[in-house]
Amino acid sequence: MNASELVKKVFFIEILKGLALTVKHLVSPPVTRQYPLEKREPVPGARGLHALVRDAETGKARCVGCGLCAAMCPSQCIHIYTSEGENHEKIVDRYEVEVLRCVYCALCVEACPYAALVLTDHFEYSGYTRAEFYYTKDMLLENWDKYMSGNKGIDYIKHFWRPRSADFEKKVEQQAPEKIEK
Ligand code: SF4
Ligand code: SF4
């Protein structure tokens, strides 16, 4: 045992250090939040309750019913029912999400080529029945109005929606194959 170790042992240095740390935490302010009285600021881009984007110009859902989000969903909790319109356009009759089965992976959001679906930052929802968590198209549009209205929704799409338009800035020119002379 060298001199420094001896001094540490004799004066219980490590024990004193531990006690000092305990005292420091006793007098410092608590870090526990008194939820729900004290709440954190919502985190932008947090994966909360689903919403269908309401187009600002038409006031209707942006969704075209392509089904990519449902195909991508690992929980298979998105159900889309479409029909053919008068001009042979696709009409989204029903768009439904079984929220209780969702794992909030956001693959549906990433898969959507029209930025028509988002996960809002609203995560404090509860209910007494499973039925309350079966979100219909109207309920999903209401979620957009409630939680993503104004610039909030636009900012969300700009920052968190993939692919971003910036992803396509650099064009890679494809080389045309040379003509083979016979
Ligand atoms: S977040 Fe994931 S699990 Fe939930 S609906 Fe979208 S793809 Fe499905
Ligand atoms: S991927 Fe987008 S546009 Fe296609 S069905 Fe889903 S939400 Fe609608």
PDB file of C-alpha atoms and ligand atoms in Angstrom:
ATOM      1  CA  MET A   1       0.000   0.000   0.000  1.00  0.00           C
ATOM      2  CA  ASN A   2       1.456   3.387  -1.001  1.00  0.00           C
ATOM      3  CA  ALA A   3       1.204   6.654   0.976  1.00  0.00           C
ATOM      4  CA  SER A   4      -1.782   8.045  -0.987  1.00  0.00           C
ATOM      5  CA  GLU A   5      -3.816   4.867  -0.471  1.00  0.00           C
ATOM      6  CA  LEU A   6      -2.948   4.916   3.228  1.00  0.00           C
ATOM      7  CA  VAL A   7      -4.148   8.536   3.600  1.00  0.00           C
ATOM      8  CA  LYS A   8      -7.396   7.643   1.790  1.00  0.00           C
ATOM      9  CA  LYS A   9      -7.971   4.729   4.129  1.00  0.00           C
ATOM     10  CA  VAL A  10      -7.157   6.575   7.317  1.00  0.00           C
ATOM     11  CA  PHE A  11      -9.346   9.597   6.535  1.00  0.00           C
ATOM     12  CA  PHE A  12     -12.201   7.622   4.860  1.00  0.00           C
ATOM     13  CA  ILE A  13     -11.874   9.809   1.773  1.00  0.00           C
ATOM     14  CA  GLU A  14     -14.121   7.662  -0.449  1.00  0.00           C
ATOM     15  CA  ILE A  15     -16.837   7.514   2.228  1.00  0.00           C
ATOM     16  CA  LEU A  16     -16.700  11.294   2.651  1.00  0.00           C
ATOM     17  CA  LYS A  17     -16.965  11.732  -1.122  1.00  0.00           C
ATOM     18  CA  GLY A  18     -20.057   9.530  -1.173  1.00  0.00           C
ATOM     19  CA  LEU A  19     -21.645  11.431   1.715  1.00  0.00           C
ATOM     20  CA  ALA A  20     -20.920  14.755  -0.002  1.00  0.00           C
ATOM     21  CA  LEU A  21     -22.704  13.497  -3.130  1.00  0.00           C
ATOM     22  CA  THR A  22     -25.725  12.410  -1.069  1.00  0.00           C
ATOM     23  CA  VAL A  23     -25.903  15.790   0.705  1.00  0.00           C
ATOM     24  CA  LYS A  24     -25.614  17.573  -2.653  1.00  0.00           C
ATOM     25  CA  HIS A  25     -28.655  15.696  -3.984  1.00  0.00           C
ATOM     26  CA  LEU A  26     -30.591  16.306  -0.738  1.00  0.00           C
ATOM     27  CA  VAL A  27     -30.320  20.067  -1.090  1.00  0.00           C
ATOM     28  CA  SER A  28     -30.657  20.320  -4.882  1.00  0.00           C
ATOM     29  CA  PRO A  29     -34.173  20.898  -6.343  1.00  0.00           C
ATOM     30  CA  PRO A  30     -36.134  17.705  -7.226  1.00  0.00           C
ATOM     31  CA  VAL A  31     -36.214  16.606 -10.855  1.00  0.00           C
ATOM     32  CA  THR A  32     -39.555  14.792 -10.566  1.00  0.00           C
ATOM     33  CA  ARG A  33     -42.360  16.440 -12.504  1.00  0.00           C
ATOM     34  CA  GLN A  34     -45.771  16.505 -10.834  1.00  0.00           C
ATOM     35  CA  TYR A  35     -47.576  15.152 -13.886  1.00  0.00           C
ATOM     36  CA  PRO A  36     -50.279  16.021 -14.981  1.00  0.00           C
ATOM     37  CA  LEU A  37     -50.033  19.366 -13.154  1.00  0.00           C
ATOM     38  CA  GLU A  38     -46.607  19.986 -14.655  1.00  0.00           C
ATOM     39  CA  LYS A  39     -46.158  19.057 -18.268  1.00  0.00           C
ATOM     40  CA  ARG A  40     -43.286  19.097 -20.679  1.00  0.00           C
ATOM     41  CA  GLU A  41     -43.454  21.196 -23.788  1.00  0.00           C
ATOM     42  CA  PRO A  42     -44.574  18.991 -26.707  1.00  0.00           C
ATOM     43  CA  VAL A  43     -41.608  17.661 -28.641  1.00  0.00           C
ATOM     44  CA  PRO A  44     -41.793  18.621 -32.319  1.00  0.00           C
ATOM     45  CA  GLY A  45     -41.920  15.521 -34.455  1.00  0.00           C
ATOM     46  CA  ALA A  46     -42.975  13.271 -31.572  1.00  0.00           C
ATOM     47  CA  ARG A  47     -44.960  10.256 -32.724  1.00  0.00           C
ATOM     48  CA  GLY A  48     -48.396  10.630 -31.218  1.00  0.00           C
ATOM     49  CA  LEU A  49     -51.940  10.309 -32.447  1.00  0.00           C
ATOM     50  CA  HIS A  50     -52.507   9.918 -36.189  1.00  0.00           C
ATOM     51  CA  ALA A  51     -54.037  12.609 -38.378  1.00  0.00           C
ATOM     52  CA  LEU A  52     -54.986  12.846 -42.012  1.00  0.00           C
ATOM     53  CA  VAL A  53     -53.744  16.022 -43.625  1.00  0.00           C
ATOM     54  CA  ARG A  54     -56.505  18.400 -44.665  1.00  0.00           C
ATOM     55  CA  ASP A  55     -55.588  20.231 -47.834  1.00  0.00           C
ATOM     56  CA  ALA A  56     -55.607  23.967 -47.143  1.00  0.00           C
ATOM     57  CA  GLU A  57     -57.087  24.832 -50.556  1.00  0.00           C
ATOM     58  CA  THR A  58     -59.791  22.216 -50.966  1.00  0.00           C
ATOM     59  CA  GLY A  59     -60.508  21.575 -47.274  1.00  0.00           C
ATOM     60  CA  LYS A  60     -60.554  17.852 -48.065  1.00  0.00           C
ATOM     61  CA  ALA A  61     -58.224  15.008 -47.170  1.00  0.00           C
ATOM     62  CA  ARG A  62     -55.062  14.927 -49.224  1.00  0.00           C
ATOM     63  CA  CYS A  63     -55.105  11.140 -49.261  1.00  0.00           C
ATOM     64  CA  VAL A  64     -55.653   9.588 -52.680  1.00  0.00           C
ATOM     65  CA  GLY A  65     -56.165   6.062 -51.404  1.00  0.00           C
ATOM     66  CA  CYS A  66     -53.064   4.569 -52.991  1.00  0.00           C
ATOM     67  CA  GLY A  67     -52.701   2.189 -50.050  1.00  0.00           C
ATOM     68  CA  LEU A  68     -48.926   2.489 -49.652  1.00  0.00           C
ATOM     69  CA  CYS A  69     -49.220   3.380 -45.966  1.00  0.00           C
ATOM     70  CA  ALA A  70     -51.374   0.309 -45.290  1.00  0.00           C
ATOM     71  CA  ALA A  71     -49.003  -1.905 -47.252  1.00  0.00           C
ATOM     72  CA  MET A  72     -46.040  -0.618 -45.239  1.00  0.00           C
ATOM     73  CA  CYS A  73     -47.691  -0.841 -41.824  1.00  0.00           C
ATOM     74  CA  PRO A  74     -46.130  -3.715 -39.825  1.00  0.00           C
ATOM     75  CA  SER A  75     -49.150  -3.858 -37.485  1.00  0.00           C
ATOM     76  CA  GLN A  76     -51.650  -3.898 -40.356  1.00  0.00           C
ATOM     77  CA  CYS A  77     -53.760  -1.407 -38.488  1.00  0.00           C
ATOM     78  CA  ILE A  78     -54.601   0.889 -41.416  1.00  0.00           C
ATOM     79  CA  HIS A  79     -57.717   0.030 -43.409  1.00  0.00           C
ATOM     80  CA  ILE A  80     -58.581   1.851 -46.624  1.00  0.00           C
ATOM     81  CA  TYR A  81     -61.730   1.373 -48.669  1.00  0.00           C
ATOM     82  CA  THR A  82     -61.964   3.051 -52.066  1.00  0.00           C
ATOM     83  CA  SER A  83     -64.411   3.197 -54.942  1.00  0.00           C
ATOM     84  CA  GLU A  84     -64.412   4.569 -58.470  1.00  0.00           C
ATOM     85  CA  GLY A  85     -65.789   8.057 -59.059  1.00  0.00           C
ATOM     86  CA  GLU A  86     -67.786   9.363 -62.025  1.00  0.00           C
ATOM     87  CA  ASN A  87     -64.657  10.361 -63.893  1.00  0.00           C
ATOM     88  CA  HIS A  88     -62.913   7.086 -63.044  1.00  0.00           C
ATOM     89  CA  GLU A  89     -61.007   8.743 -60.221  1.00  0.00           C
ATOM     90  CA  LYS A  90     -60.355   6.872 -57.019  1.00  0.00           C
ATOM     91  CA  ILE A  91     -62.481   7.963 -54.087  1.00  0.00           C
ATOM     92  CA  VAL A  92     -61.417   7.245 -50.531  1.00  0.00           C
ATOM     93  CA  ASP A  93     -64.672   6.138 -48.906  1.00  0.00           C
ATOM     94  CA  ARG A  94     -63.117   5.074 -45.627  1.00  0.00           C
ATOM     95  CA  TYR A  95     -59.709   5.507 -44.080  1.00  0.00           C
ATOM     96  CA  GLU A  96     -59.419   3.940 -40.653  1.00  0.00           C
ATOM     97  CA  VAL A  97     -56.666   3.365 -38.122  1.00  0.00           C
ATOM     98  CA  GLU A  98     -56.799   0.924 -35.227  1.00  0.00           C
ATOM     99  CA  VAL A  99     -54.710   3.099 -32.955  1.00  0.00           C
ATOM    100  CA  LEU A 100     -54.319   0.494 -30.197  1.00  0.00           C
ATOM    101  CA  ARG A 101     -52.445  -1.799 -32.559  1.00  0.00           C
ATOM    102  CA  CYS A 102     -50.082   0.912 -33.785  1.00  0.00           C
ATOM    103  CA  VAL A 103     -46.421   0.754 -32.748  1.00  0.00           C
ATOM    104  CA  TYR A 104     -45.712   4.352 -33.841  1.00  0.00           C
ATOM    105  CA  CYS A 105     -42.954   3.388 -36.215  1.00  0.00           C
ATOM    106  CA  ALA A 106     -44.062   6.148 -38.646  1.00  0.00           C
ATOM    107  CA  LEU A 107     -43.402   3.934 -41.652  1.00  0.00           C
ATOM    108  CA  CYS A 108     -46.844   4.905 -42.918  1.00  0.00           C
ATOM    109  CA  VAL A 109     -45.861   8.580 -42.819  1.00  0.00           C
ATOM    110  CA  GLU A 110     -42.623   7.896 -44.626  1.00  0.00           C
ATOM    111  CA  ALA A 111     -44.312   5.724 -47.236  1.00  0.00           C
ATOM    112  CA  CYS A 112     -46.951   8.281 -48.192  1.00  0.00           C
ATOM    113  CA  PRO A 113     -45.984   9.979 -51.461  1.00  0.00           C
ATOM    114  CA  TYR A 114     -48.481  12.804 -50.895  1.00  0.00           C
ATOM    115  CA  ALA A 115     -47.641  13.832 -47.327  1.00  0.00           C
ATOM    116  CA  ALA A 116     -51.232  12.992 -46.508  1.00  0.00           C
ATOM    117  CA  LEU A 117     -50.728  11.310 -43.147  1.00  0.00           C
ATOM    118  CA  VAL A 118     -48.891  12.452 -40.019  1.00  0.00           C
ATOM    119  CA  LEU A 119     -48.296  11.412 -36.437  1.00  0.00           C
ATOM    120  CA  THR A 120     -49.133  14.440 -34.311  1.00  0.00           C
ATOM    121  CA  ASP A 121     -47.391  15.367 -31.076  1.00  0.00           C
ATOM    122  CA  HIS A 122     -50.586  14.632 -29.114  1.00  0.00           C
ATOM    123  CA  PHE A 123     -49.814  11.588 -26.988  1.00  0.00           C
ATOM    124  CA  GLU A 124     -52.071  12.111 -23.959  1.00  0.00           C
ATOM    125  CA  TYR A 125     -55.177  10.232 -24.921  1.00  0.00           C
ATOM    126  CA  SER A 126     -57.076   7.621 -23.020  1.00  0.00           C
ATOM    127  CA  GLY A 127     -60.457   5.944 -23.034  1.00  0.00           C
ATOM    128  CA  TYR A 128     -62.582   3.232 -21.527  1.00  0.00           C
ATOM    129  CA  THR A 129     -63.316   1.138 -24.613  1.00  0.00           C
ATOM    130  CA  ARG A 130     -61.359  -0.204 -27.569  1.00  0.00           C
ATOM    131  CA  ALA A 131     -63.938   1.315 -29.911  1.00  0.00           C
ATOM    132  CA  GLU A 132     -62.815   4.821 -28.929  1.00  0.00           C
ATOM    133  CA  PHE A 133     -59.455   4.090 -30.495  1.00  0.00           C
ATOM    134  CA  TYR A 134     -60.798   3.068 -33.873  1.00  0.00           C
ATOM    135  CA  TYR A 135     -60.219   6.292 -35.774  1.00  0.00           C
ATOM    136  CA  THR A 136     -62.306   6.948 -38.864  1.00  0.00           C
ATOM    137  CA  LYS A 137     -61.467   9.322 -41.704  1.00  0.00           C
ATOM    138  CA  ASP A 138     -63.486  12.167 -40.174  1.00  0.00           C
ATOM    139  CA  MET A 139     -61.872  11.654 -36.771  1.00  0.00           C
ATOM    140  CA  LEU A 140     -58.419  11.641 -38.373  1.00  0.00           C
ATOM    141  CA  LEU A 141     -59.186  14.871 -40.215  1.00  0.00           C
ATOM    142  CA  GLU A 142     -60.420  16.372 -36.964  1.00  0.00           C
ATOM    143  CA  ASN A 143     -57.083  15.446 -35.397  1.00  0.00           C
ATOM    144  CA  TRP A 144     -55.346  17.495 -38.079  1.00  0.00           C
ATOM    145  CA  ASP A 145     -57.559  20.486 -37.270  1.00  0.00           C
ATOM    146  CA  LYS A 146     -57.002  20.060 -33.539  1.00  0.00           C
ATOM    147  CA  TYR A 147     -53.309  19.298 -33.341  1.00  0.00           C
ATOM    148  CA  MET A 148     -51.645  20.392 -36.567  1.00  0.00           C
ATOM    149  CA  SER A 149     -53.545  23.441 -37.731  1.00  0.00           C
ATOM    150  CA  GLY A 150     -51.868  26.461 -39.282  1.00  0.00           C
ATOM    151  CA  ASN A 151     -48.131  26.488 -39.807  1.00  0.00           C
ATOM    152  CA  LYS A 152     -47.604  23.651 -37.352  1.00  0.00           C
ATOM    153  CA  GLY A 153     -48.658  21.030 -39.860  1.00  0.00           C
ATOM    154  CA  ILE A 154     -46.712  22.651 -42.670  1.00  0.00           C
ATOM    155  CA  ASP A 155     -43.576  22.796 -40.501  1.00  0.00           C
ATOM    156  CA  TYR A 156     -44.029  19.169 -39.499  1.00  0.00           C
ATOM    157  CA  ILE A 157     -44.191  18.034 -43.085  1.00  0.00           C
ATOM    158  CA  LYS A 158     -41.228  20.210 -44.015  1.00  0.00           C
ATOM    159  CA  HIS A 159     -39.020  18.876 -41.233  1.00  0.00           C
ATOM    160  CA  PHE A 160     -40.131  15.311 -40.683  1.00  0.00           C
ATOM    161  CA  TRP A 161     -41.742  14.045 -43.833  1.00  0.00           C
ATOM    162  CA  ARG A 162     -39.643  11.771 -46.026  1.00  0.00           C
ATOM    163  CA  PRO A 163     -38.741  12.063 -48.788  1.00  0.00           C
ATOM    164  CA  ARG A 164     -37.987  15.756 -48.392  1.00  0.00           C
ATOM    165  CA  SER A 165     -37.856  17.763 -51.567  1.00  0.00           C
ATOM    166  CA  ALA A 166     -34.203  18.463 -50.680  1.00  0.00           C
ATOM    167  CA  ASP A 167     -33.477  14.764 -51.112  1.00  0.00           C
ATOM    168  CA  PHE A 168     -33.995  15.159 -54.819  1.00  0.00           C
ATOM    169  CA  GLU A 169     -31.828  18.231 -55.331  1.00  0.00           C
ATOM    170  CA  LYS A 170     -28.948  16.402 -56.973  1.00  0.00           C
ATOM    171  CA  LYS A 171     -30.030  14.757 -60.152  1.00  0.00           C
ATOM    172  CA  VAL A 172     -27.987  11.810 -61.213  1.00  0.00           C
ATOM    173  CA  GLU A 173     -28.005  11.737 -64.961  1.00  0.00           C
ATOM    174  CA  GLN A 174     -28.517   8.309 -66.346  1.00  0.00           C
ATOM    175  CA  GLN A 175     -26.169   7.507 -69.137  1.00  0.00           C
ATOM    176  CA  ALA A 176     -27.894   6.469 -72.301  1.00  0.00           C
ATOM    177  CA  PRO A 177     -26.563   3.204 -73.671  1.00  0.00           C
ATOM    178  CA  GLU A 178     -24.486   3.571 -76.784  1.00  0.00           C
ATOM    179  CA  LYS A 179     -26.021   2.390 -79.999  1.00  0.00           C
ATOM    180  CA  ILE A 180     -24.555  -0.899 -81.071  1.00  0.00           C
ATOM    181  CA  GLU A 181     -23.704  -0.888 -84.736  1.00  0.00           C
ATOM    182  CA  LYS A 182     -24.401  -4.164 -86.434  1.00  0.00           C
TER     183      LYS A 182
HETATM  184  S1  SF4 B   1     -46.984   4.230 -37.199  1.00  0.00           S
HETATM  185 FE1  SF4 B   1     -46.336   2.184 -37.905  1.00  0.00          FE
HETATM  186  S2  SF4 B   1     -47.681   0.763 -36.859  1.00  0.00           S
HETATM  187 FE2  SF4 B   1     -48.628   2.786 -36.664  1.00  0.00          FE
HETATM  188  S3  SF4 B   1     -50.046   2.934 -38.366  1.00  0.00           S
HETATM  189 FE3  SF4 B   1     -48.105   3.795 -39.079  1.00  0.00          FE
HETATM  190  S4  SF4 B   1     -46.989   2.101 -40.036  1.00  0.00           S
HETATM  191 FE4  SF4 B   1     -48.655   1.227 -38.801  1.00  0.00          FE
HETATM  192  S1  SF4 B   2     -49.939   6.455 -48.614  1.00  0.00           S
HETATM  193 FE1  SF4 B   2     -50.799   8.510 -48.299  1.00  0.00          FE
HETATM  194  S2  SF4 B   2     -52.064   8.905 -50.109  1.00  0.00           S
HETATM  195 FE2  SF4 B   2     -51.655   6.691 -50.043  1.00  0.00          FE
HETATM  196  S3  SF4 B   2     -53.413   5.832 -48.918  1.00  0.00           S
HETATM  197 FE3  SF4 B   2     -51.830   6.235 -47.402  1.00  0.00          FE
HETATM  198  S4  SF4 B   2     -52.255   8.305 -46.620  1.00  0.00           S
HETATM  199 FE4  SF4 B   2     -53.411   8.034 -48.521  1.00  0.00          FE
END
